[in-house]
Tab-separated table of C-alpha atoms in Angstrom:
chain	number	residue	atom	x	y	z
A	959	MET	CA	-12.343	-15.212	4.971
A	960	SER	CA	-14.177	-18.493	4.430
A	961	GLU	CA	-13.386	-21.421	6.692
A	962	GLN	CA	-10.462	-23.487	5.465
A	963	PHE	CA	-10.217	-27.244	5.872
A	964	PHE	CA	-6.742	-28.740	5.806
A	965	HIS	CA	-5.830	-32.324	4.946
A	966	VAL	CA	-2.408	-33.959	4.679
A	967	GLY	CA	-1.227	-33.896	1.054
A	968	GLN	CA	-3.038	-30.701	0.009
A	969	ARG	CA	-1.129	-27.957	-1.813
A	970	TRP	CA	-1.306	-24.407	-0.455
A	971	SER	CA	0.586	-21.195	-1.155
A	972	ASN	CA	1.434	-18.479	1.346
A	973	THR	CA	-0.062	-15.194	0.128
A	974	ALA	CA	2.142	-13.176	2.494
A	975	GLU	CA	5.423	-14.828	1.410
A	976	THR	CA	5.025	-15.878	-2.203
A	977	ASP	CA	8.757	-16.596	-2.500
A	978	LEU	CA	8.198	-19.777	-0.452
A	979	GLY	CA	6.476	-21.359	-3.435
A	980	ILE	CA	3.837	-24.044	-3.117
A	981	GLY	CA	3.665	-25.915	0.181
A	982	ILE	CA	2.422	-29.394	1.054
A	983	VAL	CA	0.373	-29.999	4.187
A	984	THR	CA	2.351	-32.486	6.287
A	985	GLN	CA	0.497	-32.333	9.597
A	986	VAL	CA	-2.869	-31.078	10.811
A	987	ASN	CA	-3.614	-30.553	14.502
A	988	GLU	CA	-6.691	-29.183	16.217
A	989	ARG	CA	-5.516	-25.571	15.933
A	990	THR	CA	-2.395	-25.607	13.729
A	991	VAL	CA	-1.315	-26.812	10.321
A	992	THR	CA	2.245	-27.625	9.206
A	993	LEU	CA	3.392	-27.067	5.613
A	994	PHE	CA	6.627	-28.078	3.917
A	995	PHE	CA	7.803	-25.793	1.094
A	996	PRO	CA	10.043	-27.905	-1.204
A	997	SER	CA	11.441	-25.000	-3.240
A	998	THR	CA	12.972	-23.392	-0.128
A	999	GLU	CA	13.113	-26.562	1.998
A	1000	GLU	CA	11.321	-24.803	4.856
A	1001	LEU	CA	8.830	-26.208	7.328
A	1002	ARG	CA	6.257	-23.715	8.625
A	1003	ASN	CA	3.522	-23.924	11.262
A	1004	TYR	CA	0.384	-21.790	10.957
A	1005	ALA	CA	-2.651	-21.221	13.140
A	1006	GLN	CA	-5.600	-22.620	11.206
A	1007	ALA	CA	-7.847	-19.709	12.194
A	1008	ASN	CA	-5.839	-16.989	10.432
A	1009	ALA	CA	-3.285	-18.642	8.161
A	1010	PRO	CA	-2.308	-16.480	5.134
A	1011	LEU	CA	-2.765	-19.472	2.842
A	1012	THR	CA	-4.576	-20.007	-0.459
A	1013	ARG	CA	-5.430	-23.452	-1.766
A	1014	LEU	CA	-3.821	-24.383	-5.057
A	1015	GLU	CA	-6.667	-25.162	-7.435
A	1016	PHE	CA	-6.393	-25.861	-11.136
A	1017	GLN	CA	-9.272	-25.480	-13.537
A	1018	PRO	CA	-9.946	-27.322	-16.812
A	1019	ARG	CA	-7.496	-26.193	-19.539
A	1020	ASP	CA	-4.823	-25.189	-16.985
A	1021	MET	CA	-1.352	-26.631	-17.552
A	1022	ILE	CA	0.151	-28.543	-14.640
A	1023	GLU	CA	3.530	-30.143	-14.067
A	1024	THR	CA	4.135	-33.338	-12.122
A	1025	GLU	CA	7.088	-34.054	-9.841
A	1026	ASP	CA	8.887	-35.873	-12.674
A	1027	GLY	CA	8.623	-32.795	-14.932
A	1028	THR	CA	5.851	-34.053	-17.261
A	1029	ASN	CA	3.342	-31.425	-18.398
A	1030	TYR	CA	-0.381	-32.136	-18.468
A	1031	ARG	CA	-3.502	-30.191	-19.425
A	1032	VAL	CA	-6.304	-30.466	-16.850
A	1033	LEU	CA	-9.508	-31.971	-18.231
A	1034	THR	CA	-11.597	-32.261	-15.039
A	1035	ARG	CA	-11.188	-31.903	-11.286
A	1036	HIS	CA	-12.992	-33.639	-8.429
A	1037	GLU	CA	-12.454	-33.843	-4.685
A	1038	GLU	CA	-12.174	-36.974	-2.541
A	1039	GLU	CA	-11.483	-36.930	1.197
A	1040	GLY	CA	-10.226	-33.348	1.065
A	1041	LEU	CA	-7.801	-33.854	-1.826
A	1042	TYR	CA	-8.208	-32.716	-5.424
A	1043	PHE	CA	-7.816	-35.272	-8.183
A	1044	TYR	CA	-7.201	-34.052	-11.702
A	1045	GLU	CA	-7.973	-35.967	-14.871
A	1046	ALA	CA	-5.231	-34.647	-17.111
A	1047	GLU	CA	-3.839	-35.275	-20.576
A	1048	SER	CA	-0.116	-35.221	-21.381
A	1049	ASP	CA	1.408	-33.764	-24.543
A	1050	ASN	CA	1.489	-37.240	-26.137
A	1051	GLY	CA	-2.223	-37.869	-25.429
A	1052	GLU	CA	-1.866	-40.050	-22.328
A	1053	VAL	CA	-4.723	-39.448	-19.865
A	1054	LYS	CA	-3.983	-39.894	-16.152
A	1055	ILE	CA	-5.661	-39.229	-12.832
A	1056	LEU	CA	-3.277	-37.149	-10.731
A	1057	CYS	CA	-3.633	-36.407	-7.028
A	1058	GLU	CA	-2.817	-32.824	-6.085
A	1059	SER	CA	0.120	-34.109	-4.012
A	1060	GLN	CA	1.757	-35.221	-7.307
A	1061	VAL	CA	1.418	-31.772	-8.885
A	1062	GLN	CA	4.292	-29.279	-8.684
A	1063	GLY	CA	2.494	-26.211	-9.910
A	1064	SER	CA	2.223	-24.241	-13.131
A	1065	SER	CA	-0.710	-22.627	-14.861
A	1066	SER	CA	-1.349	-21.046	-18.196
A	1067	MET	CA	-2.800	-17.979	-16.507
A	1068	PRO	CA	-0.795	-15.209	-14.787
A	1069	GLU	CA	-1.159	-15.266	-10.979
A	1070	PRO	CA	-2.790	-11.806	-10.562
A	1071	LEU	CA	-5.442	-12.616	-13.178
A	1072	LYS	CA	-6.068	-16.005	-11.604
A	1073	ARG	CA	-6.538	-14.449	-8.159
A	1074	LEU	CA	-8.963	-11.906	-9.592
A	1075	LEU	CA	-11.029	-14.531	-11.413
A	1076	GLN	CA	-11.166	-16.719	-8.296
A	1077	GLY	CA	-12.360	-13.754	-6.237
A	1078	HIS	CA	-9.210	-13.549	-4.076
A	1079	PHE	CA	-8.524	-9.857	-3.854
A	1080	GLU	CA	-7.775	-7.386	-1.098
A	1081	HIS	CA	-9.427	-4.179	-0.046
A	1082	TYR	CA	-8.146	-1.177	-2.026
A	1083	LYS	CA	-6.840	0.450	1.178
A	1084	THR	CA	-4.405	-2.454	1.596
A	1085	PHE	CA	-2.887	-1.648	-1.789
A	1086	GLY	CA	-2.662	2.044	-0.863
A	1087	MET	CA	-0.891	1.200	2.376
A	1088	ARG	CA	1.555	-1.109	0.593
A	1089	LEU	CA	2.272	1.563	-2.061
A	1090	LYS	CA	2.841	4.236	0.604
A	1091	THR	CA	5.210	1.867	2.458
A	1092	TRP	CA	7.288	1.313	-0.709
A	1093	GLU	CA	7.409	5.070	-1.351
A	1094	LEU	CA	8.563	5.802	2.205
A	1095	GLN	CA	11.159	3.025	2.052
A	1096	SER	CA	12.503	4.451	-1.221
A	1097	HIS	CA	12.627	7.951	0.254
A	1098	TYR	CA	14.480	6.640	3.323
A	1099	ASP	CA	16.974	4.668	1.209
A	1100	GLN	CA	17.844	7.782	-0.811
A	1101	ASN	CA	18.370	9.989	2.250
A	1102	PRO	CA	22.089	10.693	2.815
A	1103	ALA	CA	21.526	11.021	6.588
A	1104	LYS	CA	19.664	7.712	6.981
A	1105	GLY	CA	22.071	6.401	9.595
A	1106	PHE	CA	21.164	9.298	11.894
A	1107	ILE	CA	17.386	8.961	11.510
A	1108	GLY	CA	16.748	5.931	13.759
A	1109	PRO	CA	19.187	6.136	16.692
A	1110	ARG	CA	18.740	8.466	19.629
A	1111	VAL	CA	21.676	10.824	19.261
A	1112	ASP	CA	22.291	14.444	20.029
A	1113	PRO	CA	25.121	15.203	17.599
A	1114	ILE	CA	27.954	17.271	19.044
A	1115	PRO	CA	30.443	18.845	16.598
A	1116	HIS	CA	33.446	16.909	17.973
A	1117	GLN	CA	31.571	13.639	17.227
A	1118	PHE	CA	31.484	14.522	13.532
A	1119	HIS	CA	35.185	15.337	13.609
A	1120	ILE	CA	35.961	11.942	15.157
A	1121	ALA	CA	33.667	10.135	12.685
A	1122	GLN	CA	35.331	11.908	9.753
A	1123	THR	CA	38.807	11.035	11.015
A	1124	VAL	CA	37.877	7.381	11.585
A	1125	SER	CA	36.217	7.012	8.183
A	1126	ARG	CA	39.450	8.060	6.440
A	1127	HIS	CA	41.252	4.949	7.752
A	1128	ALA	CA	41.264	1.855	5.558
A	1129	GLU	CA	40.432	-0.272	8.593
A	1130	ALA	CA	38.202	1.673	10.942
A	1131	ARG	CA	39.175	0.136	14.284
A	1132	VAL	CA	39.046	2.813	16.911
A	1133	MET	CA	38.664	2.799	20.657
A	1134	LEU	CA	37.035	5.879	22.092
A	1135	ALA	CA	38.364	6.836	25.498
A	1136	ASP	CA	37.493	10.239	26.790
A	1137	GLU	CA	35.807	11.740	29.800
A	1138	VAL	CA	32.362	10.754	31.029
A	1139	GLY	CA	29.459	12.610	29.437
A	1140	LEU	CA	31.048	13.575	26.132
A	1141	GLY	CA	28.628	11.553	23.983
A	1142	LYS	CA	30.073	8.143	23.212
A	1143	THR	CA	26.844	6.168	23.667
A	1144	ILE	CA	24.410	5.756	20.775
A	1145	GLU	CA	21.146	3.942	21.456
A	1146	ALA	CA	19.712	1.986	18.575
A	1147	GLY	CA	16.403	3.337	17.288
């Protein structure tokens, strides 16, 4: 990963949690950076050395949207003091210089294609691991005995009888009171 330089006002997205949307750098310390994500109203702190963040960069011809909802087409981009400034044209022909802190997001290009063209892609083994994880999760979710897979239990036939009896009640409120050592304790797995 190339070295990242953070400045207050920059726009970054979290590649690990894309549902957070686009964040704004609010504070930069020696080792950490703080981002505010307006779409989820969350404030997050990241270590600068290994933050899962990607800088939001628009290229000429990309469509951008400002905070007031106006759409612009990017004409040029330049950087001053760590912030991107976009020369952009609105739908009615008005040309403005917009700081990246004024830009909400948007793009005319789908995100996966954009990441590929910008050279932001992962090793193929990462995809394989993610695919295998989804397959295992699906297999687990479909298993009728999934509640017995994680906990440390040694099922005894009378436990199943009790569980079956309790599950027939509309409100399953039961107090187990029997002799010591008959298997009432279940440790979470």
